[in-house]
Amino acid sequence: MPLYRDFSDHNATILLWKYDEKEELDPKTLLEEENYEKVKDYHPTKLKELLLVRKILKSILPEHKILYNGREPYLEPRDFEISITHSFPFAALAVSKNKVGIDIEPFHDKIIRIRHKFLNDDEAGFIEESKETAYLTVIWSLKESLYKIHHSNYWSLKKHYEVKPFSLDFPYNIVCRVHDDKVSDLYKARVEFFENYCLTIVD
């Protein structure tokens, strides 16, 4: 079994799996019939990520399906909320009675080139220069997790998603905010580190 880490808490079951070449990922067994057409042109790696998520689901809710409303995944039957993330060779699934958002990101210096697209001035002010890549990656990932909970086609990660100051030395109880002229919702988040990746969890 490729279970890599269990990040579950009192709010959600959160399982992280890592692909193993010995692992059997049979689309006929794991994939829902409703999604056959959706994945027919998927790259082999992307298909493995999708099937890994199904394998995680089978381990906890074997009778459930993951279906899609546009690009947004949901469980059928709809008795739990879910969030999905993957960055090969890793895939993770969160299942909760409440809204939950998770995201995996690898640490890579290329994120510095796009910081202007998602980082606001307040966030730039608490980044430690010697750890810029790590902070930027975590902030990006936190906003991706927030987006999965609370999203709009009219919002931008830079203007409408905010991460309050935090330290990489204790990345727990991080306060995040989603806001516009009518909405201002606060959330708590945490970050987990493994290999050269981070997993952010908003629940």
mmCIF file of C-alpha atoms in Angstrom:
data_model
loop_
_atom_site.group_PDB
_atom_site.id
_atom_site.type_symbol
_atom_site.label_atom_id
_atom_site.label_comp_id
_atom_site.label_asym_id
_atom_site.label_seq_id
_atom_site.Cartn_x
_atom_site.Cartn_y
_atom_site.Cartn_z
ATOM 1 C CA MET A 1 0.000 0.000 0.000
ATOM 2 C CA PRO A 2 1.516 3.362 -1.032
ATOM 3 C CA LEU A 3 0.174 5.377 1.934
ATOM 4 C CA TYR A 4 2.946 7.869 2.560
ATOM 5 C CA ARG A 5 1.575 9.990 5.374
ATOM 6 C CA ASP A 6 -1.652 10.466 7.313
ATOM 7 C CA PHE A 7 -2.354 14.144 8.036
ATOM 8 C CA SER A 8 -5.876 13.647 9.399
ATOM 9 C CA ASP A 9 -7.130 15.901 12.174
ATOM 10 C CA HIS A 10 -10.362 16.323 14.126
ATOM 11 C CA ASN A 11 -11.983 18.007 11.107
ATOM 12 C CA ALA A 12 -10.961 15.827 8.176
ATOM 13 C CA THR A 13 -9.404 12.580 6.977
ATOM 14 C CA ILE A 14 -6.375 13.632 4.911
ATOM 15 C CA LEU A 15 -4.268 10.921 3.290
ATOM 16 C CA LEU A 16 -1.147 11.415 1.192
ATOM 17 C CA TRP A 17 -0.037 8.596 -1.130
ATOM 18 C CA LYS A 18 3.123 8.178 -3.162
ATOM 19 C CA TYR A 19 3.208 6.302 -6.441
ATOM 20 C CA ASP A 20 5.054 2.986 -6.446
ATOM 21 C CA GLU A 21 5.890 1.311 -9.747
ATOM 22 C CA LYS A 22 4.687 -1.970 -8.259
ATOM 23 C CA GLU A 23 1.322 -0.431 -7.489
ATOM 24 C CA GLU A 24 -1.558 -1.666 -9.618
ATOM 25 C CA LEU A 25 -3.661 1.177 -10.984
ATOM 26 C CA ASP A 26 -6.329 -0.416 -13.144
ATOM 27 C CA PRO A 27 -8.674 2.174 -14.710
ATOM 28 C CA LYS A 28 -11.374 -0.474 -15.194
ATOM 29 C CA THR A 29 -11.405 -1.128 -11.452
ATOM 30 C CA LEU A 30 -10.809 2.363 -10.100
ATOM 31 C CA LEU A 31 -12.312 4.832 -12.565
ATOM 32 C CA GLU A 32 -15.977 5.783 -12.590
ATOM 33 C CA GLU A 33 -17.788 5.102 -15.865
ATOM 34 C CA GLU A 34 -18.961 8.714 -15.863
ATOM 35 C CA ASN A 35 -15.331 9.842 -16.203
ATOM 36 C CA TYR A 36 -14.182 7.561 -19.035
ATOM 37 C CA GLU A 37 -14.695 10.257 -21.668
ATOM 38 C CA LYS A 38 -13.071 12.933 -19.495
ATOM 39 C CA VAL A 39 -9.744 11.085 -19.186
ATOM 40 C CA LYS A 40 -9.426 9.498 -22.624
ATOM 41 C CA ASP A 41 -6.734 11.968 -23.759
ATOM 42 C CA TYR A 42 -4.944 12.357 -20.415
ATOM 43 C CA HIS A 43 -1.172 12.122 -20.301
ATOM 44 C CA PRO A 44 -0.146 8.814 -18.605
ATOM 45 C CA THR A 45 1.270 10.659 -15.589
ATOM 46 C CA LYS A 46 -1.906 12.693 -15.116
ATOM 47 C CA LEU A 47 -3.961 9.519 -15.355
ATOM 48 C CA LYS A 48 -1.809 7.891 -12.650
ATOM 49 C CA GLU A 49 -2.439 10.873 -10.373
ATOM 50 C CA LEU A 50 -6.181 10.609 -10.924
ATOM 51 C CA LEU A 51 -6.165 6.854 -10.282
ATOM 52 C CA LEU A 52 -4.085 7.271 -7.127
ATOM 53 C CA VAL A 53 -6.771 9.578 -5.761
ATOM 54 C CA ARG A 54 -9.401 6.921 -6.538
ATOM 55 C CA LYS A 55 -7.311 4.337 -4.720
ATOM 56 C CA ILE A 56 -7.198 6.563 -1.652
ATOM 57 C CA LEU A 57 -10.979 6.942 -1.809
ATOM 58 C CA LYS A 58 -11.467 3.167 -2.092
ATOM 59 C CA SER A 59 -9.463 2.740 1.117
ATOM 60 C CA ILE A 60 -11.876 4.884 3.157
ATOM 61 C CA LEU A 61 -15.185 5.113 1.256
ATOM 62 C CA PRO A 62 -15.237 2.174 -1.183
ATOM 63 C CA GLU A 63 -18.828 2.726 -2.325
ATOM 64 C CA HIS A 64 -18.400 6.399 -3.224
ATOM 65 C CA LYS A 65 -17.566 7.993 -6.566
ATOM 66 C CA ILE A 66 -15.710 11.168 -7.475
ATOM 67 C CA LEU A 67 -17.639 13.098 -10.114
ATOM 68 C CA TYR A 68 -17.264 16.629 -11.459
ATOM 69 C CA ASN A 69 -19.296 19.792 -11.732
ATOM 70 C CA GLY A 70 -17.224 21.448 -14.437
ATOM 71 C CA ARG A 71 -13.714 21.215 -12.984
ATOM 72 C CA GLU A 72 -14.884 20.950 -9.377
ATOM 73 C CA PRO A 73 -14.838 17.417 -7.914
ATOM 74 C CA TYR A 74 -17.549 16.165 -5.582
ATOM 75 C CA LEU A 75 -18.507 12.907 -3.925
ATOM 76 C CA GLU A 76 -21.483 10.839 -4.945
ATOM 77 C CA PRO A 77 -23.381 10.299 -2.695
ATOM 78 C CA ARG A 78 -22.897 13.853 -1.442
ATOM 79 C CA ASP A 79 -22.583 13.113 2.263
ATOM 80 C CA PHE A 80 -19.023 14.459 2.578
ATOM 81 C CA GLU A 81 -16.980 17.347 1.212
ATOM 82 C CA ILE A 82 -13.711 16.547 -0.572
ATOM 83 C CA SER A 83 -10.564 18.223 -1.820
ATOM 84 C CA ILE A 84 -8.043 16.679 -4.204
ATOM 85 C CA THR A 85 -4.447 17.565 -5.000
ATOM 86 C CA HIS A 86 -1.549 15.881 -6.784
ATOM 87 C CA SER A 87 1.982 16.550 -7.911
ATOM 88 C CA PHE A 88 3.484 13.360 -9.253
ATOM 89 C CA PRO A 89 4.529 11.059 -7.618
ATOM 90 C CA PHE A 90 2.259 12.315 -4.817
ATOM 91 C CA ALA A 91 -1.520 12.525 -4.567
ATOM 92 C CA ALA A 92 -3.711 13.457 -1.629
ATOM 93 C CA LEU A 93 -7.395 13.372 -0.752
ATOM 94 C CA ALA A 94 -9.230 15.163 2.056
ATOM 95 C CA VAL A 95 -12.690 14.035 3.173
ATOM 96 C CA SER A 96 -14.720 16.011 5.693
ATOM 97 C CA LYS A 97 -18.230 16.869 6.811
ATOM 98 C CA ASN A 98 -17.211 20.520 6.298
ATOM 99 C CA LYS A 99 -15.560 22.438 3.472
ATOM 100 C CA VAL A 100 -11.861 21.591 3.151
ATOM 101 C CA GLY A 101 -9.082 22.641 0.797
ATOM 102 C CA ILE A 102 -5.681 20.998 0.279
ATOM 103 C CA ASP A 103 -2.811 21.631 -2.118
ATOM 104 C CA ILE A 104 0.610 20.078 -2.808
ATOM 105 C CA GLU A 105 3.440 22.159 -4.242
ATOM 106 C CA PRO A 106 7.116 21.353 -4.910
ATOM 107 C CA PHE A 107 9.726 23.900 -3.862
ATOM 108 C CA HIS A 108 11.307 25.459 -6.942
ATOM 109 C CA ASP A 109 13.006 28.816 -7.509
ATOM 110 C CA LYS A 110 10.873 29.490 -10.598
ATOM 111 C CA ILE A 111 8.083 30.688 -8.292
ATOM 112 C CA ILE A 112 10.076 33.880 -7.732
ATOM 113 C CA ARG A 113 9.382 34.867 -11.352
ATOM 114 C CA ILE A 114 5.606 34.831 -10.825
ATOM 115 C CA ARG A 115 5.418 36.327 -7.316
ATOM 116 C CA HIS A 116 3.860 39.507 -8.735
ATOM 117 C CA LYS A 117 0.822 37.496 -9.835
ATOM 118 C CA PHE A 118 -0.247 36.334 -6.369
ATOM 119 C CA LEU A 119 1.717 38.181 -3.649
ATOM 120 C CA ASN A 120 0.381 41.392 -2.103
ATOM 121 C CA ASP A 121 2.444 44.050 -0.320
ATOM 122 C CA ASP A 122 1.541 42.921 3.216
ATOM 123 C CA GLU A 123 2.619 39.346 2.452
ATOM 124 C CA ALA A 124 5.876 40.510 0.894
ATOM 125 C CA GLY A 125 6.629 42.343 4.129
ATOM 126 C CA PHE A 126 6.985 39.245 6.332
ATOM 127 C CA ILE A 127 8.964 37.006 3.952
ATOM 128 C CA GLU A 128 12.462 36.158 5.150
ATOM 129 C CA GLU A 129 14.775 36.930 2.230
ATOM 130 C CA SER A 130 16.982 33.887 2.856
ATOM 131 C CA LYS A 131 13.899 31.644 2.629
ATOM 132 C CA GLU A 132 12.090 33.433 -0.184
ATOM 133 C CA THR A 133 11.352 30.364 -2.299
ATOM 134 C CA ALA A 134 9.911 28.469 0.658
ATOM 135 C CA TYR A 135 7.687 31.344 1.789
ATOM 136 C CA LEU A 136 6.435 32.082 -1.718
ATOM 137 C CA THR A 137 5.633 28.406 -2.321
ATOM 138 C CA VAL A 138 3.706 28.111 0.929
ATOM 139 C CA ILE A 139 1.753 31.335 0.322
ATOM 140 C CA TRP A 140 0.882 30.236 -3.224
ATOM 141 C CA SER A 141 -0.215 26.831 -1.941
ATOM 142 C CA LEU A 142 -2.294 28.332 0.884
ATOM 143 C CA LYS A 143 -4.138 30.492 -1.622
ATOM 144 C CA GLU A 144 -4.735 27.483 -3.875
ATOM 145 C CA SER A 145 -6.220 25.611 -0.901
ATOM 146 C CA LEU A 146 -8.367 28.633 -0.025
ATOM 147 C CA TYR A 147 -9.566 28.854 -3.610
ATOM 148 C CA LYS A 148 -10.840 25.281 -3.447
ATOM 149 C CA ILE A 149 -13.062 26.232 -0.514
ATOM 150 C CA HIS A 150 -14.129 29.702 -1.525
ATOM 151 C CA HIS A 151 -13.794 30.635 -5.180
ATOM 152 C CA SER A 152 -15.160 32.940 -7.802
ATOM 153 C CA ASN A 153 -14.328 33.467 -11.454
ATOM 154 C CA TYR A 154 -14.061 37.174 -10.665
ATOM 155 C CA TRP A 155 -11.463 36.919 -7.888
ATOM 156 C CA SER A 156 -7.673 36.974 -8.136
ATOM 157 C CA LEU A 157 -5.194 35.259 -5.828
ATOM 158 C CA LYS A 158 -3.403 38.576 -5.334
ATOM 159 C CA LYS A 159 -6.359 40.847 -4.583
ATOM 160 C CA HIS A 160 -8.913 38.622 -2.871
ATOM 161 C CA TYR A 161 -6.926 35.946 -1.014
ATOM 162 C CA GLU A 162 -4.753 37.024 1.897
ATOM 163 C CA VAL A 163 -2.303 35.135 4.118
ATOM 164 C CA LYS A 164 -1.493 36.742 7.451
ATOM 165 C CA PRO A 165 2.101 36.734 8.801
ATOM 166 C CA PHE A 166 3.448 33.324 9.869
ATOM 167 C CA SER A 167 6.746 31.576 10.498
ATOM 168 C CA LEU A 168 8.027 28.527 8.636
ATOM 169 C CA ASP A 169 9.335 27.294 11.988
ATOM 170 C CA PHE A 170 5.769 26.873 13.269
ATOM 171 C CA PRO A 171 3.417 26.722 10.283
ATOM 172 C CA TYR A 172 0.186 26.059 12.194
ATOM 173 C CA ASN A 173 -2.945 28.095 12.924
ATOM 174 C CA ILE A 174 -2.098 30.354 9.989
ATOM 175 C CA VAL A 175 -4.841 32.933 9.475
ATOM 176 C CA CYS A 176 -6.063 33.380 5.902
ATOM 177 C CA ARG A 177 -8.746 35.635 4.518
ATOM 178 C CA VAL A 178 -10.975 35.682 1.442
ATOM 179 C CA HIS A 179 -12.499 39.083 0.781
ATOM 180 C CA ASP A 180 -14.093 41.490 -1.639
ATOM 181 C CA ASP A 181 -16.461 44.445 -1.233
ATOM 182 C CA LYS A 182 -19.169 42.230 0.269
ATOM 183 C CA VAL A 183 -17.319 39.236 1.754
ATOM 184 C CA SER A 184 -14.625 38.888 4.426
ATOM 185 C CA ASP A 185 -14.195 35.313 5.654
ATOM 186 C CA LEU A 186 -11.363 34.114 7.904
ATOM 187 C CA TYR A 187 -9.911 30.595 7.878
ATOM 188 C CA LYS A 188 -7.225 28.708 9.774
ATOM 189 C CA ALA A 189 -4.595 26.694 7.935
ATOM 190 C CA ARG A 190 -1.530 24.541 8.509
ATOM 191 C CA VAL A 191 1.437 23.458 6.438
ATOM 192 C CA GLU A 192 3.155 20.062 6.384
ATOM 193 C CA PHE A 193 6.582 19.473 4.825
ATOM 194 C CA PHE A 194 7.921 16.268 3.244
ATOM 195 C CA GLU A 195 10.799 15.609 0.858
ATOM 196 C CA ASN A 196 10.924 18.738 -1.365
ATOM 197 C CA TYR A 197 7.200 19.491 -1.101
ATOM 198 C CA CYS A 198 4.661 21.219 1.083
ATOM 199 C CA LEU A 199 1.042 20.298 1.710
ATOM 200 C CA THR A 200 -1.288 23.074 2.814
ATOM 201 C CA ILE A 201 -4.537 22.327 4.593
ATOM 202 C CA VAL A 202 -7.413 24.757 5.142
ATOM 203 C CA ASP A 203 -10.281 23.216 7.116
#
